[in-house]
Coordinates of C-alpha atoms in Angstrom, one line a residue:
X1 CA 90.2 17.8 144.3
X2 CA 91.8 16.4 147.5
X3 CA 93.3 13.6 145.9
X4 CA 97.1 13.7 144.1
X5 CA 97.3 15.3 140.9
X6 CA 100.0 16.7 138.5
X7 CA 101.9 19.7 137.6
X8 CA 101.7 20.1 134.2
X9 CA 105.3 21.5 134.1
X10 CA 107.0 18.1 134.5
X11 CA 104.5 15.5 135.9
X12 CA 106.0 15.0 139.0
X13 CA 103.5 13.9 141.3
X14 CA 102.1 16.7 144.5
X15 CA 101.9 15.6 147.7
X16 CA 98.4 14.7 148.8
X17 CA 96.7 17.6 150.5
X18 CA 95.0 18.1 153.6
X19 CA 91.1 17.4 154.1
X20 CA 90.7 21.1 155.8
X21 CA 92.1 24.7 156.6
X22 CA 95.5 24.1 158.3
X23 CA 97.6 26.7 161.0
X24 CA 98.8 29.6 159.2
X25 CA 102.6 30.8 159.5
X26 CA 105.3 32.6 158.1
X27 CA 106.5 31.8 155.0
X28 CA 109.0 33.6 152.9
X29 CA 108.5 33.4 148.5
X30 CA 110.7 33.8 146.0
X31 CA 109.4 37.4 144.1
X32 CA 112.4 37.3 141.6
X33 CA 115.5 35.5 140.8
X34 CA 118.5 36.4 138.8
X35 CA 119.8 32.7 138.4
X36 CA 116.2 30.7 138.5
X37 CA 113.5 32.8 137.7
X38 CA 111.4 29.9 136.7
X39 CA 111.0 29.3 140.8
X40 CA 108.8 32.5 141.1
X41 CA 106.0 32.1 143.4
X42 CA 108.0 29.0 145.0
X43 CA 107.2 29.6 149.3
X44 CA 108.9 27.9 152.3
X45 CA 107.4 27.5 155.5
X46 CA 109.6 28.6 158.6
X47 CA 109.0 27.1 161.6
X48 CA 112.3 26.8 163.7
X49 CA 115.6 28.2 162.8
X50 CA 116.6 27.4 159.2
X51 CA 119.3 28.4 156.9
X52 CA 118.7 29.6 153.5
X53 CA 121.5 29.2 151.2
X54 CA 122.5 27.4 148.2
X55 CA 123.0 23.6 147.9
X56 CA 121.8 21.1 150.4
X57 CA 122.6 20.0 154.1
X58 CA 125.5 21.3 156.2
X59 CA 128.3 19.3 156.8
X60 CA 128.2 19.0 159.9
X61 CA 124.1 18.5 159.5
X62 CA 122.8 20.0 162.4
X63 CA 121.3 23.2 161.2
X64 CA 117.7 22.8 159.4
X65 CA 117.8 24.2 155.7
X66 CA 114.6 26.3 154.4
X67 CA 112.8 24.1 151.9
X68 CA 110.9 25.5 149.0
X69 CA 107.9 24.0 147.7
X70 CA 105.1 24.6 145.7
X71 CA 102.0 24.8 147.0
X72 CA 98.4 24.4 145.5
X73 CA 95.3 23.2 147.2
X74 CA 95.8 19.8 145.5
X75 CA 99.0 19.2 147.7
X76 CA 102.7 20.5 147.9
X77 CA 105.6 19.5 146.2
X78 CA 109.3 20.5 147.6
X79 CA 111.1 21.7 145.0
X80 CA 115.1 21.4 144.5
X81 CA 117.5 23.2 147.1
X82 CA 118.5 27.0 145.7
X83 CA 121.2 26.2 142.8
X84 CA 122.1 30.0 142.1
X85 CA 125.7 30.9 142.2
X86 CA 125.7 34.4 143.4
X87 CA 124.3 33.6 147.0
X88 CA 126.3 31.7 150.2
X89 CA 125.6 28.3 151.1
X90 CA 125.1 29.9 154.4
X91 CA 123.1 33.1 153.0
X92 CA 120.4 33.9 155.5
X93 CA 119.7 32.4 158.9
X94 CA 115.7 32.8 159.9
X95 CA 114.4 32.3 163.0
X96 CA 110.7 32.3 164.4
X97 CA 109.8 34.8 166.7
X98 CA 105.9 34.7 167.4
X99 CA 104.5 36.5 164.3
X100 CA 107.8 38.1 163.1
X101 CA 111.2 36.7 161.5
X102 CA 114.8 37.7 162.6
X103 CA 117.0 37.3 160.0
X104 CA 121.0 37.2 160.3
X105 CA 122.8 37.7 157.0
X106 CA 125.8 35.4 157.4
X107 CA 127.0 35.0 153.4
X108 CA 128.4 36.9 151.2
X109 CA 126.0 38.9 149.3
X110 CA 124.3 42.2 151.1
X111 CA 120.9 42.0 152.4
X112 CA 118.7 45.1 151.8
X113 CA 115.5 44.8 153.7
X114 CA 112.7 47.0 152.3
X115 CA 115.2 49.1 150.9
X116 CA 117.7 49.5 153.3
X117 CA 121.2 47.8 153.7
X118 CA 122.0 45.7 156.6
X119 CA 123.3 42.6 158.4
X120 CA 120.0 41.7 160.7
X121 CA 116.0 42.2 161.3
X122 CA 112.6 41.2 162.6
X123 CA 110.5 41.3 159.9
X124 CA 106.7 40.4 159.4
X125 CA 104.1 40.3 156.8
X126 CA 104.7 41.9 153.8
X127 CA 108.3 42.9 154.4
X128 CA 111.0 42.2 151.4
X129 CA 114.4 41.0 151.7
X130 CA 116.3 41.6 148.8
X131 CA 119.9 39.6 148.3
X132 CA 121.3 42.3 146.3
X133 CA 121.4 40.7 143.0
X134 CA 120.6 37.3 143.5
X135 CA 117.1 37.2 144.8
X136 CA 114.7 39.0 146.2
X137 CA 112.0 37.1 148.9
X138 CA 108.7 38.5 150.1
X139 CA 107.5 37.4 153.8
X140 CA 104.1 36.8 153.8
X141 CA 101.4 34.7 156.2
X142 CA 99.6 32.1 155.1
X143 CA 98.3 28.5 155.7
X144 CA 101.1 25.6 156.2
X145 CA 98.7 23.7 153.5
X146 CA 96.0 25.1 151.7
X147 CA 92.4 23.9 152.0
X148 CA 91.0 21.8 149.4
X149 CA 89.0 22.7 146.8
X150 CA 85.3 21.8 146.9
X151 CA 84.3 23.4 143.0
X152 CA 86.7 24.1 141.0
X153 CA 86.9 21.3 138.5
X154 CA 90.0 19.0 139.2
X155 CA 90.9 18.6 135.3
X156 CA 91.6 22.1 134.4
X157 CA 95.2 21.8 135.0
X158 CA 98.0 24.4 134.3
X159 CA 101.3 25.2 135.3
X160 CA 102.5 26.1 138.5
X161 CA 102.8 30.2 138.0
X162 CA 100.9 30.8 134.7
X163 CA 97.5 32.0 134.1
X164 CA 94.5 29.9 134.7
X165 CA 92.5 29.0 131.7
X166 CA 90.1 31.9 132.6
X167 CA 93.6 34.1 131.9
X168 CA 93.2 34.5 136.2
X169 CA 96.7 34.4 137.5
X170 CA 97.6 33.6 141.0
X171 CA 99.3 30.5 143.1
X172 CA 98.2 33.3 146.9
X173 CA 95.6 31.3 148.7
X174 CA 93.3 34.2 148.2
X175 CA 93.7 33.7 144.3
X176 CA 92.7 29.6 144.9
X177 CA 90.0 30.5 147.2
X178 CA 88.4 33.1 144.4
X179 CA 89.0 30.2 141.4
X180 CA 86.6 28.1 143.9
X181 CA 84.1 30.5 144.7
X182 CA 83.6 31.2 141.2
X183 CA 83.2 27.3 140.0
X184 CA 80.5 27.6 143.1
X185 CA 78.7 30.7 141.5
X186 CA 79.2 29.0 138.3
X187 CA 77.2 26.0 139.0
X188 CA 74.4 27.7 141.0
X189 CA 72.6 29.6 138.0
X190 CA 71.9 32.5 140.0
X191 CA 72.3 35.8 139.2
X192 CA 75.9 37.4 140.4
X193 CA 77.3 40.3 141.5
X194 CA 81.4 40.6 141.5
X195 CA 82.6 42.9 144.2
X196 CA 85.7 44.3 144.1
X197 CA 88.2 47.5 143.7
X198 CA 88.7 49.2 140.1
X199 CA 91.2 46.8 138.8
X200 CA 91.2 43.9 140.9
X201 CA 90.4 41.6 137.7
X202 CA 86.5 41.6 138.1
X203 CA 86.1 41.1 134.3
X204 CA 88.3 37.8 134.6
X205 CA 85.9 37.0 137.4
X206 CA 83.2 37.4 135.1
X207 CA 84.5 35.3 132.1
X208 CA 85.2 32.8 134.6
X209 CA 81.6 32.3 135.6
X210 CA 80.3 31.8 132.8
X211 CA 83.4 29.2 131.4
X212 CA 82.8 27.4 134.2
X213 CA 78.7 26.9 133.8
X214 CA 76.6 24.8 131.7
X215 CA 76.3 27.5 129.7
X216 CA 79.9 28.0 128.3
X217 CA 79.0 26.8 125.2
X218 CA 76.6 29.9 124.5
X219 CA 77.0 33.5 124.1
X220 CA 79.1 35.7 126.7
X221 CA 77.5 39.8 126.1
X222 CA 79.8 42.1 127.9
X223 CA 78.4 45.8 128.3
X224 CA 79.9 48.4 130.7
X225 CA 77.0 49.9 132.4
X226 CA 78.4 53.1 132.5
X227 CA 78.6 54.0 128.9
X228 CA 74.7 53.4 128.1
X229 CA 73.2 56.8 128.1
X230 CA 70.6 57.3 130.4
X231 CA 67.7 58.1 127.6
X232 CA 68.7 54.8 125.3
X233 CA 68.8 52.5 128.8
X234 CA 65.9 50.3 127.3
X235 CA 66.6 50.9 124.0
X236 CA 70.0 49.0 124.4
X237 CA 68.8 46.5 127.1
X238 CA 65.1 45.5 125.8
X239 CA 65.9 46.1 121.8
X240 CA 63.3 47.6 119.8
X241 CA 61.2 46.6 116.7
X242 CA 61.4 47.5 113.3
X243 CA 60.6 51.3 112.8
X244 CA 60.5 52.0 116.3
X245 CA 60.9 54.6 117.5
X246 CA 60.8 56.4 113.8
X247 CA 59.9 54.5 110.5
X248 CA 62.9 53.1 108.8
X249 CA 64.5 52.2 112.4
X250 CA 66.4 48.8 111.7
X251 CA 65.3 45.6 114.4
X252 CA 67.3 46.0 117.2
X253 CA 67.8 42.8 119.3
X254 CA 69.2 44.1 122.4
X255 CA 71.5 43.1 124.9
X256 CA 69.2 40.4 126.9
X257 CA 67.9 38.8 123.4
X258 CA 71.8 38.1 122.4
X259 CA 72.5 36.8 125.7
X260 CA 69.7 34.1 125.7
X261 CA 70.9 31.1 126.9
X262 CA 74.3 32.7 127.8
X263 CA 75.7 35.2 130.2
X264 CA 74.9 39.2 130.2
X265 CA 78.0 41.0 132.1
X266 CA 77.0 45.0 133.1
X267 CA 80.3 45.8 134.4
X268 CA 80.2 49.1 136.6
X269 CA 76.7 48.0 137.5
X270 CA 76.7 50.7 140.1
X271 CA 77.0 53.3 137.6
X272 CA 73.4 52.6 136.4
X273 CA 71.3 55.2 137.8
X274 CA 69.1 54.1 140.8
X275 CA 65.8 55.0 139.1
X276 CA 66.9 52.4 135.6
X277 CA 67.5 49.9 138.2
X278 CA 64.3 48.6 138.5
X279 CA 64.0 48.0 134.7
X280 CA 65.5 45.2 134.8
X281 CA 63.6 43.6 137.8
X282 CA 61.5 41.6 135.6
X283 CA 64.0 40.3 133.2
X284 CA 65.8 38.9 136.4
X285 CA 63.1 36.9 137.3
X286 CA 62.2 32.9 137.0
X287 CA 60.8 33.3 134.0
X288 CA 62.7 35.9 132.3
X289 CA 60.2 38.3 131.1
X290 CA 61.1 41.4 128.7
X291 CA 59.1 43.8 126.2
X292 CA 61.3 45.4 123.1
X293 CA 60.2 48.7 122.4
X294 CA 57.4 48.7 120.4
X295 CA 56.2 45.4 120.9
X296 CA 52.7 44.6 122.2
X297 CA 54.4 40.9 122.6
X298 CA 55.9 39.6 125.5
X299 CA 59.4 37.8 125.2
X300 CA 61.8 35.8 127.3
X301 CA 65.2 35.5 127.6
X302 CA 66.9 32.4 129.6
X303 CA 70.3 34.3 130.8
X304 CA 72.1 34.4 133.9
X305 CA 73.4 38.3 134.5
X306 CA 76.9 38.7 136.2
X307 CA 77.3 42.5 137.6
X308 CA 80.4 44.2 139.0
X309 CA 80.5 47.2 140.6
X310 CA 83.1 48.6 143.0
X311 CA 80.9 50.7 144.8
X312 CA 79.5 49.2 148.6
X313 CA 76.3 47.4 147.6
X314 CA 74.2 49.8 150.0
X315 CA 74.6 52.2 147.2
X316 CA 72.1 49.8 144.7
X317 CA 68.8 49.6 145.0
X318 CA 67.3 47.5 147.2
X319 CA 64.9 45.5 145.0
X320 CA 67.8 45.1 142.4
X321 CA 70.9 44.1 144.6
X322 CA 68.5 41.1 146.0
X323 CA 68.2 39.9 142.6
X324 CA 71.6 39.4 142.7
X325 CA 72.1 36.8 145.1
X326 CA 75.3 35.1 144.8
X327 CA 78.0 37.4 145.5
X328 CA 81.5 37.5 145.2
X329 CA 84.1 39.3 146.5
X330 CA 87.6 39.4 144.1
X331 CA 90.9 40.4 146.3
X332 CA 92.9 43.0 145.7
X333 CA 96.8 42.9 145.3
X334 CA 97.2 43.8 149.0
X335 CA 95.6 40.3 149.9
X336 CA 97.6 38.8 147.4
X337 CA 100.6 40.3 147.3
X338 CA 103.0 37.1 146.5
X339 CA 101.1 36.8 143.2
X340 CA 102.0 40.0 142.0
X341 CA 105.6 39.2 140.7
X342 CA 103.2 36.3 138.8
X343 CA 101.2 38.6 137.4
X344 CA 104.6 41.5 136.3
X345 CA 106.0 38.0 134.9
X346 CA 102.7 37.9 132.8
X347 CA 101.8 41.5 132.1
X348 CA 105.4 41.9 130.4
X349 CA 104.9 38.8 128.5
X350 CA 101.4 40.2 127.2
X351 CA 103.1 43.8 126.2
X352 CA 106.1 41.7 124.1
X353 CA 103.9 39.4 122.4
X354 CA 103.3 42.4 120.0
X355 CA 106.5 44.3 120.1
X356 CA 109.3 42.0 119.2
X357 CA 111.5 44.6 120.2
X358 CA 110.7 44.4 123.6
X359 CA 111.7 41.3 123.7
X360 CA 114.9 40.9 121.9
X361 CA 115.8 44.0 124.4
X362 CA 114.8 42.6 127.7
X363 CA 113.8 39.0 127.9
X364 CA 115.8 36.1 127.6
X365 CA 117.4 34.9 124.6
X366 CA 114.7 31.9 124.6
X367 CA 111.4 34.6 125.2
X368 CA 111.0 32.8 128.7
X369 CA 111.5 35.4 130.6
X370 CA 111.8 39.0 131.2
X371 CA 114.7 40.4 132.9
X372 CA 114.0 42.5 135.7
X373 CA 116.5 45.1 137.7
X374 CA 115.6 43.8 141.4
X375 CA 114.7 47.1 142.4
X376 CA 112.0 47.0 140.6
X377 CA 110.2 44.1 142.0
X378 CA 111.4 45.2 145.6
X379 CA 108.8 48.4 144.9
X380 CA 106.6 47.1 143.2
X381 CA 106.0 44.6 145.8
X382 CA 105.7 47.5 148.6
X383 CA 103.5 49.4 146.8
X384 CA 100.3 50.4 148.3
X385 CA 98.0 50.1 145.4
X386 CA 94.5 51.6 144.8
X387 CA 93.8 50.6 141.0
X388 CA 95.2 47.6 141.5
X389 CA 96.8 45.4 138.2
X390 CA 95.5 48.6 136.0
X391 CA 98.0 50.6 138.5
X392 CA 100.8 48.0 138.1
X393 CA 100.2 47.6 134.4
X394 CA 101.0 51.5 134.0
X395 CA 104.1 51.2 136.1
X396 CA 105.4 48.5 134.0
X397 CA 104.4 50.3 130.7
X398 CA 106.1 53.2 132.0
X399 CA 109.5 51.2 133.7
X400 CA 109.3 49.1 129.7
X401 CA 109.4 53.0 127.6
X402 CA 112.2 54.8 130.3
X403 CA 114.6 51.4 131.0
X404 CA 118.1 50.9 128.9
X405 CA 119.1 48.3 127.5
X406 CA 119.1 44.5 128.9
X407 CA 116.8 45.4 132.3
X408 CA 113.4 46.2 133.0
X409 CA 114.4 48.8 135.5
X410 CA 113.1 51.3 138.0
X411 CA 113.9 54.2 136.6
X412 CA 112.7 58.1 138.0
X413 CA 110.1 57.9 136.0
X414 CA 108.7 54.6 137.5
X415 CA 109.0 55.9 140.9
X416 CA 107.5 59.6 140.2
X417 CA 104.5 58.0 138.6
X418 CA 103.9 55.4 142.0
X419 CA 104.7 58.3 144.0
X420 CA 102.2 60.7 142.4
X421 CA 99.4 58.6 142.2
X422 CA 100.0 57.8 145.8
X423 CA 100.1 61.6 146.9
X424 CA 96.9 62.3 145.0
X425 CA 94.9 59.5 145.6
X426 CA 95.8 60.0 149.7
X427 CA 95.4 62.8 151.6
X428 CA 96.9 63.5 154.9
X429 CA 94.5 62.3 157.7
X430 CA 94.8 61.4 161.6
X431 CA 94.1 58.1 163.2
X432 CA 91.5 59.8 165.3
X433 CA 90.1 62.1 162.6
X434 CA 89.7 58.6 160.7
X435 CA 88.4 56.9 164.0
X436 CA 86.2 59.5 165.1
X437 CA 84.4 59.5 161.3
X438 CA 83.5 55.5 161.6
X439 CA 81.7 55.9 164.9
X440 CA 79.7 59.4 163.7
X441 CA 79.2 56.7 160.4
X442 CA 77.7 53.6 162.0
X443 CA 80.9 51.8 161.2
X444 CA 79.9 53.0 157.4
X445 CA 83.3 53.3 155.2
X446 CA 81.0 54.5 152.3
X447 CA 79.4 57.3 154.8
X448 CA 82.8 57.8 156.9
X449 CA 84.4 58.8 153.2
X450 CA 82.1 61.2 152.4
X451 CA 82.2 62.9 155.6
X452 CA 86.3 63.3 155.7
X453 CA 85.5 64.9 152.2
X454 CA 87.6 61.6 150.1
X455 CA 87.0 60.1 146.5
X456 CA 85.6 57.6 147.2
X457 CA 85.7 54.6 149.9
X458 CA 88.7 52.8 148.9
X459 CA 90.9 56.0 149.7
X460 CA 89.9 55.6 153.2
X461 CA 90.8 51.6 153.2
X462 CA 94.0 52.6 152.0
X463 CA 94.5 55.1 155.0
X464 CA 92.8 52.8 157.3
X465 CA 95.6 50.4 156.2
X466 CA 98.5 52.9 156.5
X467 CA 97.4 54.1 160.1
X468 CA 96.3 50.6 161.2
X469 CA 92.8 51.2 161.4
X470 CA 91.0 48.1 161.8
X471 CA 88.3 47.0 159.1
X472 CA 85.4 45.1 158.9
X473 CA 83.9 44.6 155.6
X474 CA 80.4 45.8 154.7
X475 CA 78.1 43.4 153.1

């Protein structure tokens, strides 16, 4: 997919893209704008001193304007200069400084950045400007051009910003990079195990496996593995005959007959105690062998299993986890965090598609899109999130049930709920209490967690992230 291909918004032709990785640098996106909101997601590479503002050129021409574009692995397209009314022509002046940004404000609307008013900056990764009520623009790193992609079919084209047709939404270059890992693990048949946070959209990653293999066309079983009771295990895996295990007992299938030929996702594989494991060694297998309870008879069963977990694959067993030999790994928001105005844009779109209410109250007279107080966007974009989009998804319910009329706002309420999930999902820890429980660990975050007395592992990521703790991921 390295040749030129087409936005399905317009047709306009992409820009060819680049046959490899390419030099990351700073770019800044547009999270949210009053005027266009249709340019969400839109990102401009700055590499010398530029001038953001509406319009085109200077008059006098001698000051380089920031240029938005659209970017996709297939290529870039530049986009039109900013049209909106409310900001300057000479808004914001950006300057490259190693990894950071100063920014001058020279116009006329107030730059807040992350929160706070003023008139200049350094800024880096992950910082927000907000241009009071014109736009609001997220700083992130990432490559100049994106790699090409090597699986992911070149014909399932959608439009710039929307979901995928696996419902996966994302323009990030960590979002591109999954859709191609997953065409890869579509294609190879083996067995797959999704790795990720609660939240991080391993269930998409799932469906998209199996849309993407030969065998789309079949059956796609879905089973969380943590609502099978311990002493039905087999029972609801394996099937069981007729009268088994008491006379009158109807025929049960089971979950591997129905997925013959198909796909069998166990979401919360990790959840399946270590001793049942085993069970399903056989099954896994070339050839696919099972037994139903109460059959003498041997059966088979042709399916490809796709397991998620977000427990550290150390905590599986052994013999079962190297069954599972094509793994993926799906982001979280954190390494994304330019898709998540993408995916508010969405979310809201999915909760007034069934309360026309909603929408007569705060989208757009047309339904196109929502209107959102900036505020809103500015905080959820700073957010340090644990759940992940089931985390943002409750924040918007929340900021949809407590908002007036006309904007989707942040109220109180929307900041007391971030606030208090924060606060109880993160204790107060030291850098060197942290540090010190990583080297008695082995470099473990699994082991380190336990030992500092935490949830779970993905509490201490969070305050490895806070205190700048480096991390290396355990495979």
């Amino acid at each position: 997919m390295t040749g030129e291909t087409t936005d399905t918004n317009d047709g306009i032709p992409w820009e060819t893209g680049p046959d490899g990785p390419t030099e990351e640098g700073l770019h800044v996106v547009i999270a949210w704008s009053l005027e266009e909101p249709d340019r969400v997601g839109e990102a401009a590479p700055i590499e010398q001193a530029s001038m953001l503002g509406r319009g085109t050129v200077d008059e006098d021409g001698k000051r380089s304007r920031v240029v938005f574009q659209r970017q996709r692995p297939s290529g870039m397209r530049p986009t039109p200069p900013l049209a909106g009314q409310r900001i300057s022509r000479e808004q914001l002046v950006l300057r490259p400084r190693g990894q950071r940004l100063e920014v001058e404000n020279t116009g006329r609307c107030k730059l807040y950045v992350n929160g706070v008013l003023t008139d200049s900056a350094t800024v880096g990764h992950g910082d927000v400007l907000r241009l009071h009520w014109a736009m609001v623009l997220l700083v992130v790193r990432r490559p100049k051009a994106f790699s090409p992609l090597n699986h992911y079919p070149g014909d399932r084209s959608f439009p710039f910003g929307s979901p995928d047709p696996d419902g996966i939404v994302g323009e990030s270059p960590a979002a591109w990079h999954l859709r191609d890992t997953l065409a890869f693990a579509a294609r190879s048949q083996q067995h797959v195990l999704l790795l990720g946070d609660t939240g991080a959209g391993k269930e998409l990653a799932a469906h998209a496996v199996h849309t993407l293999s030969p065998r789309a066309k079949r059956s796609f079983v879905a089973r969380n593995a943590a609502t099978l009771p311990a002493s039905l295990v087999d029972a609801e895996l394996f099937g069981t005959v007729k009268d088994y295990p008491n006379v009158g007992s109807p025929l049960r299938p089971g979950l591997i007959a129905e997925a013959d030929g198909g796909t069998l996702f166990l979401d919360e594989i990790g959840e399946l105690p270590a001793s049942l494991q085993p069970h399903l060694l056989r099954v896994l297998d070339r050839d696919g062998e099972y037994q139903r309870l109460g059959d003498s008879a041997m059966r088979r069963s042709d399916l490809r299993l796709v397991a998620a977990t977000n427990r550290h694959i150390e905590e599986l067993k052994r013999d079962f986890a190297a069954r599972l030999k094509m793994r993926v790994r799906v982001p979280g928001l954190a390494e994304r965090i330019e898709d998540i105005p993408l995916l508010v844009n969405h979310l809201l779109r999915t909760f007034a598609a069934t309360h026309p209410d909603l929408t007569e109250r705060f989208f757009e007279a047309d339904g196109s899109h929502p209107r959102l107080a900036p505020e809103l966007i500015e905080t959820l974009l700073r957010h340090d999130y644990l759940e992940h989009t089931r985390e943002l998804e409750r924040a918007l319910l929340v900021a949809f049930s407590t908002s007036g009329d006309k904007f989707i706002a942040l109220t109180p309420e929307v900041s007391d709920a971030l606030s208090r999930h924060a606060s109880e999902e993160t204790p107060e820890l030291t850098r060197e209490a942290i540090e010190s429980a990583l080297s008695q660990a082995g470099g473990s975050v699994t082991r380190a967690a336990q030992a500092l007395g935490l949830k779970n592992r993905f509490v201490l990521y969070r305050l490895m992230k806070k205190l700048g703790v480096p991390r290396s991921d355990e495979s």
